[in-house]
mmCIF file of C-alpha atoms in Angstrom:
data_model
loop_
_atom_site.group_PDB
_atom_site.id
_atom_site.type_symbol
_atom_site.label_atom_id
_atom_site.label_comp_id
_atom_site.label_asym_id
_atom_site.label_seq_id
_atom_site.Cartn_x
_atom_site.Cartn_y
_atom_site.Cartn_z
ATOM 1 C CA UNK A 237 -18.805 -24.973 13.404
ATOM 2 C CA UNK A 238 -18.055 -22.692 16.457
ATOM 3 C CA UNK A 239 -22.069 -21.118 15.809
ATOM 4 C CA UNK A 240 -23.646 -24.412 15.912
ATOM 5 C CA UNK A 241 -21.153 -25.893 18.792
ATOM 6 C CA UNK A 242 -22.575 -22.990 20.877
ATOM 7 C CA UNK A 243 -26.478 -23.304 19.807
ATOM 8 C CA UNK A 244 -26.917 -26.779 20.279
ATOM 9 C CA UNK A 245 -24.486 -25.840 23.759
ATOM 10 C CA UNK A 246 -27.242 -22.970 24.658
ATOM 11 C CA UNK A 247 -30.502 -25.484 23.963
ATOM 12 C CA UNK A 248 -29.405 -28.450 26.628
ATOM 13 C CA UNK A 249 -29.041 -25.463 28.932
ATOM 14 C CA UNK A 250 -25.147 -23.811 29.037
ATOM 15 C CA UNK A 251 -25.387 -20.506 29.932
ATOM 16 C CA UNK A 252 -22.064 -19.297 30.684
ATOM 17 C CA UNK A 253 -21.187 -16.681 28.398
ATOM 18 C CA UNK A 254 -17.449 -17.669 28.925
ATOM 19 C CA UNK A 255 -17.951 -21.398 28.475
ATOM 20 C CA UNK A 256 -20.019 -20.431 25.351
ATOM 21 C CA UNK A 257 -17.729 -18.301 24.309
ATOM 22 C CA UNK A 258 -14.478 -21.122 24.908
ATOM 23 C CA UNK A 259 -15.939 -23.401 22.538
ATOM 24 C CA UNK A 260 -14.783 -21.143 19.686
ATOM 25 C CA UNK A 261 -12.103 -22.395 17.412
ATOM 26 C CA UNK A 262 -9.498 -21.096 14.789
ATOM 27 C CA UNK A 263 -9.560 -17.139 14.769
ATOM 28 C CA UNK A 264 -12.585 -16.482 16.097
ATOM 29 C CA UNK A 265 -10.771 -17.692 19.741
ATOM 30 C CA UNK A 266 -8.925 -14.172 18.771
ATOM 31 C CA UNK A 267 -12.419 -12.496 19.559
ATOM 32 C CA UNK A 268 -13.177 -14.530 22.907
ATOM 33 C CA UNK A 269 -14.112 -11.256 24.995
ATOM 34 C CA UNK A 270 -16.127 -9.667 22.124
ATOM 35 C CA UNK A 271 -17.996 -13.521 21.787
ATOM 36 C CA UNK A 272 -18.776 -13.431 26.089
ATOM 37 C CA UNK A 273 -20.288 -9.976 25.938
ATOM 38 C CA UNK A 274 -22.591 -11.350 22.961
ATOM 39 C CA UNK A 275 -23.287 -13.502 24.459
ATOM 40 C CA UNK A 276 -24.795 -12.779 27.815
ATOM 41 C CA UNK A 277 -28.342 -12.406 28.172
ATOM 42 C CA UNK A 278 -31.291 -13.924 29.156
ATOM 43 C CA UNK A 279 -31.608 -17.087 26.682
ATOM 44 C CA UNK A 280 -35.010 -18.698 28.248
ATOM 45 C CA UNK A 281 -35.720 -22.361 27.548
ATOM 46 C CA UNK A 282 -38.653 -21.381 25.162
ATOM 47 C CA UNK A 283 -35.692 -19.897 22.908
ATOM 48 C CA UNK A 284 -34.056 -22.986 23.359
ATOM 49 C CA UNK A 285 -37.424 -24.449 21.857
ATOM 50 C CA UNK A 286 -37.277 -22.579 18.953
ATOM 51 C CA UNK A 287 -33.438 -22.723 18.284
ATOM 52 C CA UNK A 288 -34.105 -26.546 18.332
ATOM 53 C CA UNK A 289 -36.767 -26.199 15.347
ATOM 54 C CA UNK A 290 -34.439 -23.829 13.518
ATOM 55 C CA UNK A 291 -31.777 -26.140 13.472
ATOM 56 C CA UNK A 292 -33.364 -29.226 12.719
ATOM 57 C CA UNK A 293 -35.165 -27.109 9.724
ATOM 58 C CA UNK A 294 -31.766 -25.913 8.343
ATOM 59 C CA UNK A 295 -30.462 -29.995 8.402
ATOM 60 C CA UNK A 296 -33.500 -31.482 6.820
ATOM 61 C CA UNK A 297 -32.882 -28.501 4.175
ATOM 62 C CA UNK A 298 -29.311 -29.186 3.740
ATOM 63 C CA UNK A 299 -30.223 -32.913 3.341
ATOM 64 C CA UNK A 300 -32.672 -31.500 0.651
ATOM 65 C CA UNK A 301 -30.272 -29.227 -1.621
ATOM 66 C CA UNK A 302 -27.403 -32.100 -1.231
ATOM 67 C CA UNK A 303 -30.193 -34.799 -3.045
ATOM 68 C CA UNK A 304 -31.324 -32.138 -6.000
ATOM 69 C CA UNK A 305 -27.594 -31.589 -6.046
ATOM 70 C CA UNK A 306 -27.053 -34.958 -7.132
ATOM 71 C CA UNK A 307 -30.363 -35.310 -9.035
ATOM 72 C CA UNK A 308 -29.424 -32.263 -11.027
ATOM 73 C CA UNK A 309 -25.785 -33.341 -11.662
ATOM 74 C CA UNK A 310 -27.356 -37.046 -12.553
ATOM 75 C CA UNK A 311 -29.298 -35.134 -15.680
ATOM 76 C CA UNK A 312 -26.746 -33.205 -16.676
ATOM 77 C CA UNK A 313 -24.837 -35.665 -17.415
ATOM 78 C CA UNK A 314 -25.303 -36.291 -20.572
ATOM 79 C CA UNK A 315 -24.403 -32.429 -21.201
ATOM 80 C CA UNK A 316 -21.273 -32.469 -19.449
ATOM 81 C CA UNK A 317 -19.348 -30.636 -22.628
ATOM 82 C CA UNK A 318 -21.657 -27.959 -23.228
ATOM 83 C CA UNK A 319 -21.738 -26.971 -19.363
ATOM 84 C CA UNK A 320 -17.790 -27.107 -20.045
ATOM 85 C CA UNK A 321 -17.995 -24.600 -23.033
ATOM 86 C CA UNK A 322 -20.745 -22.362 -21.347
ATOM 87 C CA UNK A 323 -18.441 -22.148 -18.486
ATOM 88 C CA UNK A 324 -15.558 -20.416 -20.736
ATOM 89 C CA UNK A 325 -17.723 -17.020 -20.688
ATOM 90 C CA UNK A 326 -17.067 -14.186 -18.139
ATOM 91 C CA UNK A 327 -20.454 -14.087 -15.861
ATOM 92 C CA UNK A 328 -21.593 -17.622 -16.363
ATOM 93 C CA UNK A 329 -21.336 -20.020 -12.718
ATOM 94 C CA UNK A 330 -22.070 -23.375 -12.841
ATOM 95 C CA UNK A 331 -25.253 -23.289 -11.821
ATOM 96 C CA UNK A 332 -25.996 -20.570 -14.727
ATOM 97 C CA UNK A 333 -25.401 -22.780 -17.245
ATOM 98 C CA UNK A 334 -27.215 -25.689 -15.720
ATOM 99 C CA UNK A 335 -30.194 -23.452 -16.238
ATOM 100 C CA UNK A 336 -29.455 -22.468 -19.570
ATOM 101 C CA UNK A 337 -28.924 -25.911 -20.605
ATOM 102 C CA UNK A 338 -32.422 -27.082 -18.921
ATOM 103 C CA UNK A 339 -34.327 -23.784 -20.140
ATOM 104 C CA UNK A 340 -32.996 -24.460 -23.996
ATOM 105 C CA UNK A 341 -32.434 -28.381 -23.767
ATOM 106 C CA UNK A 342 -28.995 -27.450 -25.173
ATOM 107 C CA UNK A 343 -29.931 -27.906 -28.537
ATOM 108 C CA UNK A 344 -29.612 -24.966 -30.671
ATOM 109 C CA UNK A 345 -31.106 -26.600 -34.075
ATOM 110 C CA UNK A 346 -34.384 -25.583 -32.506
ATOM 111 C CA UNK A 347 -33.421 -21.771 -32.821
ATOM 112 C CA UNK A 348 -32.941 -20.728 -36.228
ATOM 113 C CA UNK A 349 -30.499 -17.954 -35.666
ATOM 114 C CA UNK A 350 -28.708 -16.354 -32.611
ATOM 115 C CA UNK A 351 -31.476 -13.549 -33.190
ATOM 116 C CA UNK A 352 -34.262 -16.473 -32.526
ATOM 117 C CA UNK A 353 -33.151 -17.429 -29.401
ATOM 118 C CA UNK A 354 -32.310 -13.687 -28.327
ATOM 119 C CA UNK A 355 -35.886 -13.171 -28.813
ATOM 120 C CA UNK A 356 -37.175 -16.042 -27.472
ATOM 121 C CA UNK A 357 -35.240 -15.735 -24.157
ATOM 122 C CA UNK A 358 -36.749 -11.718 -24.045
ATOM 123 C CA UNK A 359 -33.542 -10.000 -24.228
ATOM 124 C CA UNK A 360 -33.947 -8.407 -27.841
ATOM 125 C CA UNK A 361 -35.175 -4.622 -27.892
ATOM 126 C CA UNK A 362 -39.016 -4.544 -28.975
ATOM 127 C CA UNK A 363 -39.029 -2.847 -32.513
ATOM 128 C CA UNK A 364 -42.066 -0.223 -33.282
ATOM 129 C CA UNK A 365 -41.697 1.668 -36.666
ATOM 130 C CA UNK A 366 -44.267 4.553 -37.266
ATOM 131 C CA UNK A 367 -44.031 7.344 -40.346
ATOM 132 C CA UNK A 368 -40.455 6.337 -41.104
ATOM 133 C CA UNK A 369 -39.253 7.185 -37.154
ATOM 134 C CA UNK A 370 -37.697 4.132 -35.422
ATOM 135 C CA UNK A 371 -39.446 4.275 -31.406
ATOM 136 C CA UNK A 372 -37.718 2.888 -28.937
ATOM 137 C CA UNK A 373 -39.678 -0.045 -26.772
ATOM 138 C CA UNK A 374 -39.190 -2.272 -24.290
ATOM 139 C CA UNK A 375 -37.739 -5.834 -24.202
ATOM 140 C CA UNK A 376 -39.693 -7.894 -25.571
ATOM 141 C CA UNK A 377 -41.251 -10.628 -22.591
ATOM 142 C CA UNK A 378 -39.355 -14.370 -22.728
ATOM 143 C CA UNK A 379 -38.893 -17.379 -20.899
ATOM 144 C CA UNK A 380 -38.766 -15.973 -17.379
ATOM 145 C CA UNK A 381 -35.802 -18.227 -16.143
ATOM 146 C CA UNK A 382 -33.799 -18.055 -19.099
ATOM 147 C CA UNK A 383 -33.522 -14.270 -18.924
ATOM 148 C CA UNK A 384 -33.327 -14.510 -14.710
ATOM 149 C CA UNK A 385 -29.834 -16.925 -15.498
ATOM 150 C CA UNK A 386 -29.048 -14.404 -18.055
ATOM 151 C CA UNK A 387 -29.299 -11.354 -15.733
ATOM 152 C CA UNK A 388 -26.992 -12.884 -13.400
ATOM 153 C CA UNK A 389 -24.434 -13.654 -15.598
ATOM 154 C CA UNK A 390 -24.866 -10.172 -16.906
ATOM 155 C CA UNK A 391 -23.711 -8.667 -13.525
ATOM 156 C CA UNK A 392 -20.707 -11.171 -13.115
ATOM 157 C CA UNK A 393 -19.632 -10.419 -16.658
ATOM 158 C CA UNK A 394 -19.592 -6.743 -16.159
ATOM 159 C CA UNK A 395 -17.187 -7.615 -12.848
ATOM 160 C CA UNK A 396 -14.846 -9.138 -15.009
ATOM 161 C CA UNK A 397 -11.782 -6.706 -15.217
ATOM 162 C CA UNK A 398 -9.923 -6.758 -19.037
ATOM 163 C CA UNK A 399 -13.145 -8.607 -20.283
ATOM 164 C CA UNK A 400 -15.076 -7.092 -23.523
ATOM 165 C CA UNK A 401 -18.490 -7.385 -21.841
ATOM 166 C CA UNK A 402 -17.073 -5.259 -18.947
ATOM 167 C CA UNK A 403 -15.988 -2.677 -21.986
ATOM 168 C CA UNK A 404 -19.240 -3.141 -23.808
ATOM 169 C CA UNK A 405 -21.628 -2.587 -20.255
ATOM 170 C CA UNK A 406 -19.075 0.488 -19.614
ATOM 171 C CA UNK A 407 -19.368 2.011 -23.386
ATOM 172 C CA UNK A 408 -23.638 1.826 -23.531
ATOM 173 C CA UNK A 409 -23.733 2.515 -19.754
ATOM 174 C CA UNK A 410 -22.239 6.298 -20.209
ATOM 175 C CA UNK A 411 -24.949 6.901 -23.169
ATOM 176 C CA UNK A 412 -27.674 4.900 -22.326
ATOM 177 C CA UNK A 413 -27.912 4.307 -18.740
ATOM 178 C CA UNK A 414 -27.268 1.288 -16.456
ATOM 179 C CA UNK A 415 -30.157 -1.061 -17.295
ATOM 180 C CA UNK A 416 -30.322 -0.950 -21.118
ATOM 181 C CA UNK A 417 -26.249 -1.408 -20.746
ATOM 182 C CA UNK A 418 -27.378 -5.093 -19.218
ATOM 183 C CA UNK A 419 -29.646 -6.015 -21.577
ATOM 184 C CA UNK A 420 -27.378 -5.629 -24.321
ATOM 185 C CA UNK A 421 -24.627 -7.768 -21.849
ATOM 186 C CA UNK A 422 -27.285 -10.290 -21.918
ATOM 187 C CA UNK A 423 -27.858 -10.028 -25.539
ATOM 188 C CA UNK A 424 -24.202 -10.504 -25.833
ATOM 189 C CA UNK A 425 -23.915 -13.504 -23.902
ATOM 190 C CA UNK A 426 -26.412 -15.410 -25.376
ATOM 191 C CA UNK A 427 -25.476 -14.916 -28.860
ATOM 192 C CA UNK A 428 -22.256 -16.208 -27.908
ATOM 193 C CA UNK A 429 -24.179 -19.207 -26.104
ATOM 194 C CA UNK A 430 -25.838 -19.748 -29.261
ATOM 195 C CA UNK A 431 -22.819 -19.773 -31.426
ATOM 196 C CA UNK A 432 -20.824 -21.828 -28.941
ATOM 197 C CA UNK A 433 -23.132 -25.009 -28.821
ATOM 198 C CA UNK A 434 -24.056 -24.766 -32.422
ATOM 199 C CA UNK A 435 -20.159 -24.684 -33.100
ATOM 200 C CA UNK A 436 -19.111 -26.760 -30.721
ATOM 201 C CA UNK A 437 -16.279 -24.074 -29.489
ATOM 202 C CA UNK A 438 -15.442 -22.365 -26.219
ATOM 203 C CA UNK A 439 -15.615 -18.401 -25.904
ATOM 204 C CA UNK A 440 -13.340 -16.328 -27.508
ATOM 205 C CA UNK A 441 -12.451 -13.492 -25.329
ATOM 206 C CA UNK A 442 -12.263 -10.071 -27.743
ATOM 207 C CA UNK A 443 -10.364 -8.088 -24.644
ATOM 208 C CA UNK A 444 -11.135 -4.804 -23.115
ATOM 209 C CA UNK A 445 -9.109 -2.889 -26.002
ATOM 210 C CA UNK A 446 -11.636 -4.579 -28.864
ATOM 211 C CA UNK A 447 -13.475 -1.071 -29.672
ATOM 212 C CA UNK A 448 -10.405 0.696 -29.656
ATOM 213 C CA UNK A 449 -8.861 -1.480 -31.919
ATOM 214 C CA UNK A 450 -12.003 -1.608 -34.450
ATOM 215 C CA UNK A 451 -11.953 1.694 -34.790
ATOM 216 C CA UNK A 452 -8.933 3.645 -33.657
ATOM 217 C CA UNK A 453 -9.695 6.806 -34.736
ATOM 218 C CA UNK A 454 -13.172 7.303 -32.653
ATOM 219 C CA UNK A 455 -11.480 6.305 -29.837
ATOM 220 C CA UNK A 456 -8.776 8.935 -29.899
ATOM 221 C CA UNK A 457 -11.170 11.293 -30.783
ATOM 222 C CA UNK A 458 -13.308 10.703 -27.601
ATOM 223 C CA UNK A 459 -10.111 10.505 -25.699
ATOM 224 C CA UNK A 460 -9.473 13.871 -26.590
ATOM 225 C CA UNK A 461 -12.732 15.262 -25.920
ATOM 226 C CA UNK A 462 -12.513 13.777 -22.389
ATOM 227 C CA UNK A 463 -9.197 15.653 -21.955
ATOM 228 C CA UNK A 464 -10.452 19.117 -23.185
ATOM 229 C CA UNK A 465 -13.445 18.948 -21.163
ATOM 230 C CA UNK A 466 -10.672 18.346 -18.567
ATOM 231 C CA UNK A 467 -9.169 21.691 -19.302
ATOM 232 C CA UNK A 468 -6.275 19.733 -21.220
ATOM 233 C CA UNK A 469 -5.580 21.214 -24.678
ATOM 234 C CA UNK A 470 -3.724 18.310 -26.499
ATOM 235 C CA UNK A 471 -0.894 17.711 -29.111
ATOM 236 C CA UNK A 472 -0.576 14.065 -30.623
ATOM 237 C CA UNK A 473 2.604 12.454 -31.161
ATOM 238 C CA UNK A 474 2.975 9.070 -32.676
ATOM 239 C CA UNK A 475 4.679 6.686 -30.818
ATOM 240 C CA UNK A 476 6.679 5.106 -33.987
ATOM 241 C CA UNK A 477 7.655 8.481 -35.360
ATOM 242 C CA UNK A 478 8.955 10.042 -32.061
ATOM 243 C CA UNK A 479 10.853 7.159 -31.734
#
């Protein structure tokens, strides 16, 4: 508000940098001297011109996004519950699962398996087989939009401290690098998609400690290893028979 109160001041011709600056409000009054020195300088009346156009552009756009706002919350009406289960996974805005709804029509009866629509949304590992020796490949291409949605949600789920897509991105990550981490994060969320709106059930968090419950023993044993490359030489004490 204190921006535009001093743009549309600047175009009908203030050029006080002190009155410009006055017309600030909440705490950005606390930066009244730094807001006069920005703002003296030579603002011409073609500037003024062009700020004019500027503004007007970012209103009529506003006006825009607030009626495909509506439009798009009109159509997904009728989805209302799925958009409520897609938003129980880590990673997955609003507006995600809009697109995921729109890009699958929500109906997983169409997809065979979780694997299907994996594959069809081009976040399944290409598979090439030659003399017995497994080759790695590339993803396989999908629908462009679907795996863009995914992608995002990918990076918000591997923000999500405690989650088990944040300890599944952080386990491939450290052997398989950064990128091939994601895809799998992607892979992971839609499989659970799929399962979720072909069982009608909200996510089911596994937790950060999921691998190291499954299986215990690999976990202390790479716990270890990270100590001794540490310099650490360890000894292993039970909790329930020290006690």
């Amino acid at each position: 508000a204190s921006g535009r109160a001093m743009l549309e001041a600047l175009i009908v011709g203030e050029r006080d940098p002190q009155v410009l600056a006055e017309m600030s409000k909440s705490r950005l009054r606390n930066k009244i001297p730094e807001l006069t020195e920005a703002l003296t300088g030579r603002f011409r009346e073609h500037h003024a011109f062009l700020a004019r156009l500027y503004l007007d552009q970012y209103d009529q756009l506003t006006v825009m996004i607030g009626q495909l706002t509506e439009r798009i919350e009109e159509a997904m009406a009728p989805f209302r519950g799925a958009l409520d289960l897609l938003d129980t996974v880590p990673g997955i805005s609003r507006a995600t699962a809009e697109v995921i709804i729109a890009e699958t029509g929500g109906d997983m009866a169409r997809f065979a398996s979780a694997k299907h629509l994996a594959s069809w949304a081009g976040v399944c590992p290409g598979h090439h087989e030659s003399a017995g020796r497994t080759k790695n490949t590339k993803v396989r291409p999908g629908n462009p939009y679907l795996k863009g949605a995914l992608g995002i949600a990918a990076f918000g789920a591997v923000k999500t401290n405690n989650s088990y897509l944040q300890a599944r991105y952080k386990r491939l990550a450290a052997r398989r690098g950064a990128m091939k981490a994601l895809v799998a994060v992607e892979h992971s969320i839609i499989t659970s998609v799929w399962h979720m709106l072909t069982d009608g059930k909200p996510y089911h968090e596994l937790g950060s400690t999921y691998f190291a419950r499954r299986d215990p023993e690999r976990a202390t044993r790479r716990a270890i290893t990270q100590l001794n490359q540490l310099g650490y030489r360890v000894t292993l004490n039970p909790i329930d028979a020290a006690a």
